[in-house]
mmCIF file of C-alpha atoms in Angstrom:
data_model
loop_
_atom_site.group_PDB
_atom_site.id
_atom_site.type_symbol
_atom_site.label_atom_id
_atom_site.label_comp_id
_atom_site.label_asym_id
_atom_site.label_seq_id
_atom_site.Cartn_x
_atom_site.Cartn_y
_atom_site.Cartn_z
ATOM 1 C CA MET N 654 -6.395 29.901 51.618
ATOM 2 C CA ALA N 655 -4.882 26.438 51.940
ATOM 3 C CA ASP N 656 -1.182 25.857 51.434
ATOM 4 C CA ARG N 657 -0.495 25.735 47.714
ATOM 5 C CA PHE N 658 2.434 25.969 45.313
ATOM 6 C CA ILE N 659 1.690 27.713 42.006
ATOM 7 C CA ALA N 660 4.379 27.759 39.310
ATOM 8 C CA VAL N 661 4.475 30.220 36.415
ATOM 9 C CA SER N 662 6.397 29.209 33.284
ATOM 10 C CA GLY N 663 7.084 30.724 29.890
ATOM 11 C CA ASN N 664 9.610 32.253 27.550
ATOM 12 C CA ILE N 665 11.450 35.525 28.118
ATOM 13 C CA GLY N 666 9.049 38.479 28.022
ATOM 14 C CA VAL N 667 5.744 36.569 28.148
ATOM 15 C CA GLY N 668 4.646 38.240 31.389
ATOM 16 C CA LYS N 669 5.717 35.817 34.151
ATOM 17 C CA THR N 670 6.875 38.454 36.639
ATOM 18 C CA SER N 671 3.765 40.582 36.018
ATOM 19 C CA LEU N 672 1.543 37.565 36.666
ATOM 20 C CA VAL N 673 3.413 36.695 39.877
ATOM 21 C CA ARG N 674 2.868 40.274 41.099
ATOM 22 C CA TYR N 675 -0.810 40.119 40.136
ATOM 23 C CA LEU N 676 -1.398 36.848 42.000
ATOM 24 C CA THR N 677 0.495 38.233 44.996
ATOM 25 C CA GLN N 678 -1.666 41.354 45.107
ATOM 26 C CA HIS N 679 -5.036 39.685 44.516
ATOM 27 C CA TYR N 680 -4.656 36.482 46.506
ATOM 28 C CA GLY N 681 -1.993 37.283 49.073
ATOM 29 C CA MET N 682 0.379 34.658 47.690
ATOM 30 C CA LYS N 683 4.051 34.776 48.599
ATOM 31 C CA PRO N 684 6.240 35.474 45.540
ATOM 32 C CA VAL N 685 9.429 33.578 44.716
ATOM 33 C CA TYR N 686 11.544 35.134 41.965
ATOM 34 C CA GLU N 687 14.310 33.662 39.846
ATOM 35 C CA PRO N 688 17.796 34.262 41.380
ATOM 36 C CA PHE N 689 19.315 35.334 38.070
ATOM 37 C CA GLY N 690 21.638 38.148 39.086
ATOM 38 C CA ASP N 691 23.331 36.195 41.895
ATOM 39 C CA ASN N 692 25.012 33.632 39.627
ATOM 40 C CA PRO N 693 28.804 34.104 40.021
ATOM 41 C CA TYR N 694 29.448 32.315 36.716
ATOM 42 C CA LEU N 695 27.375 34.585 34.472
ATOM 43 C CA ASP N 696 30.165 36.912 33.336
ATOM 44 C CA ASP N 697 32.416 33.928 32.610
ATOM 45 C CA PHE N 698 29.564 32.162 30.823
ATOM 46 C CA TYR N 699 28.864 35.080 28.498
ATOM 47 C CA GLY N 700 32.592 35.362 27.791
ATOM 48 C CA ASP N 701 33.059 31.656 26.973
ATOM 49 C CA MET N 702 29.813 29.688 26.859
ATOM 50 C CA LYS N 703 31.328 26.316 25.991
ATOM 51 C CA ARG N 704 33.702 26.422 28.935
ATOM 52 C CA TRP N 705 31.277 27.720 31.561
ATOM 53 C CA ALA N 706 27.830 26.446 30.489
ATOM 54 C CA PHE N 707 27.907 23.432 32.794
ATOM 55 C CA HIS N 708 29.110 25.424 35.815
ATOM 56 C CA SER N 709 26.518 28.147 35.309
ATOM 57 C CA GLN N 710 23.631 25.718 34.828
ATOM 58 C CA VAL N 711 24.574 23.604 37.854
ATOM 59 C CA TRP N 712 24.601 26.777 39.971
ATOM 60 C CA PHE N 713 21.084 27.656 38.764
ATOM 61 C CA LEU N 714 19.939 24.080 39.377
ATOM 62 C CA SER N 715 21.207 23.961 42.969
ATOM 63 C CA ARG N 716 19.851 27.399 43.823
ATOM 64 C CA LYS N 717 16.460 26.590 42.310
ATOM 65 C CA GLN N 718 16.233 23.313 44.215
ATOM 66 C CA ARG N 719 16.905 25.223 47.436
ATOM 67 C CA LEU N 720 14.022 27.590 46.625
ATOM 68 C CA HIS N 721 11.685 24.661 45.907
ATOM 69 C CA LEU N 722 12.610 22.992 49.213
ATOM 70 C CA GLN N 723 12.085 26.227 51.136
ATOM 71 C CA ILE N 724 8.592 26.500 49.680
ATOM 72 C CA HIS N 725 7.724 22.977 50.795
ATOM 73 C CA ARG N 726 8.890 23.633 54.355
ATOM 74 C CA GLN N 727 6.897 26.813 54.961
ATOM 75 C CA PRO N 728 3.164 27.416 55.399
ATOM 76 C CA GLY N 729 1.276 29.580 52.936
ATOM 77 C CA THR N 730 0.552 29.755 49.237
ATOM 78 C CA PHE N 731 3.588 30.469 47.075
ATOM 79 C CA VAL N 732 3.849 31.503 43.442
ATOM 80 C CA MET N 733 7.181 30.929 41.678
ATOM 81 C CA ASP N 734 8.529 32.809 38.671
ATOM 82 C CA ARG N 735 10.253 30.081 36.578
ATOM 83 C CA THR N 736 10.859 26.632 38.033
ATOM 84 C CA ILE N 737 13.669 24.109 38.258
ATOM 85 C CA TYR N 738 11.961 22.193 35.452
ATOM 86 C CA GLU N 739 12.562 25.003 32.979
ATOM 87 C CA ASP N 740 16.226 25.270 33.933
ATOM 88 C CA ALA N 741 16.726 21.690 32.745
ATOM 89 C CA GLU N 742 14.045 21.114 30.114
ATOM 90 C CA ILE N 743 14.501 24.427 28.302
ATOM 91 C CA PHE N 744 17.763 26.237 28.963
ATOM 92 C CA ALA N 745 20.221 23.408 29.614
ATOM 93 C CA THR N 746 18.642 21.425 26.786
ATOM 94 C CA HIS N 747 19.083 24.368 24.435
ATOM 95 C CA LEU N 748 22.753 24.669 25.406
ATOM 96 C CA ALA N 749 23.230 20.977 24.658
ATOM 97 C CA LYS N 750 21.385 21.141 21.337
ATOM 98 C CA SER N 751 23.412 24.175 20.262
ATOM 99 C CA ARG N 752 26.632 22.376 21.305
ATOM 100 C CA LYS N 753 27.526 24.939 23.937
ATOM 101 C CA MET N 754 27.390 22.176 26.545
ATOM 102 C CA SER N 755 29.192 18.915 25.806
ATOM 103 C CA LYS N 756 27.324 15.613 25.648
ATOM 104 C CA ARG N 757 29.201 14.347 28.723
ATOM 105 C CA ASP N 758 28.417 17.469 30.760
ATOM 106 C CA TYR N 759 24.764 17.420 29.694
ATOM 107 C CA GLU N 760 24.356 13.770 30.690
ATOM 108 C CA THR N 761 25.898 14.522 34.088
ATOM 109 C CA TYR N 762 23.636 17.535 34.457
ATOM 110 C CA ARG N 763 20.548 15.454 33.649
ATOM 111 C CA GLU N 764 21.543 12.795 36.179
ATOM 112 C CA LEU N 765 21.760 15.505 38.831
ATOM 113 C CA TYR N 766 18.465 17.085 37.750
ATOM 114 C CA ASP N 767 16.606 13.754 37.719
ATOM 115 C CA ALA N 768 17.864 12.959 41.240
ATOM 116 C CA MET N 769 16.800 16.401 42.493
ATOM 117 C CA ARG N 770 13.413 16.142 40.827
ATOM 118 C CA GLU N 771 12.585 12.931 42.691
ATOM 119 C CA SER N 772 12.926 14.788 46.000
ATOM 120 C CA LEU N 773 10.624 17.664 45.050
ATOM 121 C CA ARG N 774 6.883 17.974 45.363
ATOM 122 C CA PRO N 775 5.463 19.173 42.029
ATOM 123 C CA PRO N 776 3.393 22.367 41.918
ATOM 124 C CA ASP N 777 -0.324 22.175 42.657
ATOM 125 C CA LEU N 778 -0.835 24.157 39.455
ATOM 126 C CA LEU N 779 1.471 25.064 36.581
ATOM 127 C CA ILE N 780 0.395 28.204 34.720
ATOM 128 C CA HIS N 781 2.138 28.337 31.366
ATOM 129 C CA LEU N 782 2.106 31.644 29.489
ATOM 130 C CA ARG N 783 2.135 31.328 25.708
ATOM 131 C CA CYS N 784 3.144 34.183 23.412
ATOM 132 C CA SER N 785 4.425 34.617 19.848
ATOM 133 C CA VAL N 786 8.019 35.619 19.162
ATOM 134 C CA ARG N 787 6.827 38.827 17.513
ATOM 135 C CA ALA N 788 4.949 39.892 20.646
ATOM 136 C CA ILE N 789 7.861 38.843 22.881
ATOM 137 C CA ARG N 790 10.284 41.027 20.915
ATOM 138 C CA ARG N 791 7.893 43.971 21.146
ATOM 139 C CA ARG N 792 7.643 43.587 24.916
ATOM 140 C CA ILE N 793 11.399 43.228 25.320
ATOM 141 C CA LYS N 794 11.871 46.475 23.441
ATOM 142 C CA GLN N 795 9.205 48.234 25.522
ATOM 143 C CA ARG N 796 10.629 47.252 28.909
ATOM 144 C CA GLY N 797 14.068 48.391 27.828
ATOM 145 C CA ARG N 798 16.413 46.039 29.652
ATOM 146 C CA ALA N 799 19.803 46.602 28.022
ATOM 147 C CA SER N 800 20.886 42.955 28.436
ATOM 148 C CA GLU N 801 17.856 41.722 26.445
ATOM 149 C CA GLN N 802 17.863 44.062 23.459
ATOM 150 C CA ALA N 803 20.299 42.004 21.381
ATOM 151 C CA ILE N 804 18.498 38.667 21.881
ATOM 152 C CA PRO N 805 17.925 37.272 18.365
ATOM 153 C CA ALA N 806 14.500 36.155 17.233
ATOM 154 C CA SER N 807 15.938 32.758 16.313
ATOM 155 C CA TYR N 808 16.897 32.141 19.957
ATOM 156 C CA LEU N 809 13.421 33.069 21.211
ATOM 157 C CA ARG N 810 11.880 30.833 18.550
ATOM 158 C CA LYS N 811 14.004 27.852 19.643
ATOM 159 C CA LEU N 812 13.018 28.417 23.265
ATOM 160 C CA ASN N 813 9.352 28.556 22.262
ATOM 161 C CA HIS N 814 9.708 25.181 20.495
ATOM 162 C CA LEU N 815 11.357 23.659 23.580
ATOM 163 C CA TYR N 816 8.602 25.066 25.800
ATOM 164 C CA GLU N 817 5.884 23.597 23.591
ATOM 165 C CA ASP N 818 7.580 20.204 23.616
ATOM 166 C CA TRP N 819 7.962 20.285 27.410
ATOM 167 C CA ILE N 820 4.393 21.454 28.060
ATOM 168 C CA GLY N 821 3.112 18.744 25.728
ATOM 169 C CA ARG N 822 4.789 16.145 27.971
ATOM 170 C CA TRP N 823 3.918 17.728 31.342
ATOM 171 C CA ASP N 824 1.846 15.428 33.556
ATOM 172 C CA ASP N 825 3.203 16.089 37.055
ATOM 173 C CA SER N 826 0.333 18.400 38.040
ATOM 174 C CA PRO N 827 -2.689 20.259 36.676
ATOM 175 C CA LEU N 828 -1.753 22.595 33.818
ATOM 176 C CA MET N 829 -3.327 25.899 32.823
ATOM 177 C CA VAL N 830 -2.154 27.407 29.521
ATOM 178 C CA TRP N 831 -2.865 31.117 29.137
ATOM 179 C CA ASP N 832 -2.421 33.056 25.884
ATOM 180 C CA SER N 833 -0.758 36.176 27.281
ATOM 181 C CA GLU N 834 -0.658 37.790 23.856
ATOM 182 C CA ARG N 835 -4.412 37.768 23.188
ATOM 183 C CA LEU N 836 -5.943 37.502 26.662
ATOM 184 C CA ASP N 837 -5.470 40.466 29.032
ATOM 185 C CA TYR N 838 -6.491 39.663 32.629
ATOM 186 C CA VAL N 839 -5.609 43.209 33.768
ATOM 187 C CA GLU N 840 -7.472 45.476 31.313
ATOM 188 C CA ASP N 841 -10.234 43.238 29.921
ATOM 189 C CA LEU N 842 -13.019 42.405 32.411
ATOM 190 C CA VAL N 843 -14.183 39.275 30.561
ATOM 191 C CA HIS N 844 -10.643 37.929 30.350
ATOM 192 C CA ARG N 845 -10.081 38.747 34.027
ATOM 193 C CA ILE N 846 -13.181 36.803 35.094
ATOM 194 C CA GLU N 847 -12.117 33.861 32.917
ATOM 195 C CA PHE N 848 -8.639 33.943 34.424
ATOM 196 C CA HIS N 849 -9.854 34.095 38.032
ATOM 197 C CA GLN N 850 -12.331 31.257 37.488
ATOM 198 C CA ALA N 851 -9.581 29.082 36.027
ATOM 199 C CA VAL N 852 -7.106 29.794 38.852
ATOM 200 C CA GLU N 853 -9.551 29.599 41.745
ATOM 201 C CA ARG N 854 -10.443 25.978 40.989
ATOM 202 C CA PHE N 855 -7.011 25.101 42.376
ATOM 203 C CA LEU N 856 -6.931 27.393 45.427
#
């Protein structure tokens, strides 16, 4: 398999990590997971979002850029669970829209993100997983992560809207949108064949 960079995007609970594992097992890709738990600002952020939103998001941005650069410098085919683009286009944007990040901080953040983005090679394929809020909430409940159980439906709905807006503007690379609520590439043979045919055009 030639060197490739596959990115997997989507809201909380849509199946990104499961898809990364599947692609790793079936194609021998090298997985790259989101460095969520390492952020030293998270506890402060959850205690006072307005004060620590900028610090927390800049940490994620710098760490994610490092992961992107490491991918570009190594041979092999990599698949990434959530990209630097989502950090800025979805989560930082949501913080700004909800006034948890000031206008000045958000503009500074975007300047930094835009400069970083110019130095990065875009993915060879972006696989975006689409799923309804109702299905996302059901999956969150099933997987039982304590930190996710109190996430309100309104928050998930706002993220879904931001994702749809971002995906509608995406033109940096080929895009594959997969309905992870209705199409099951693991259990349904027809869906699995359809999924593999779509992915293998880019490998």
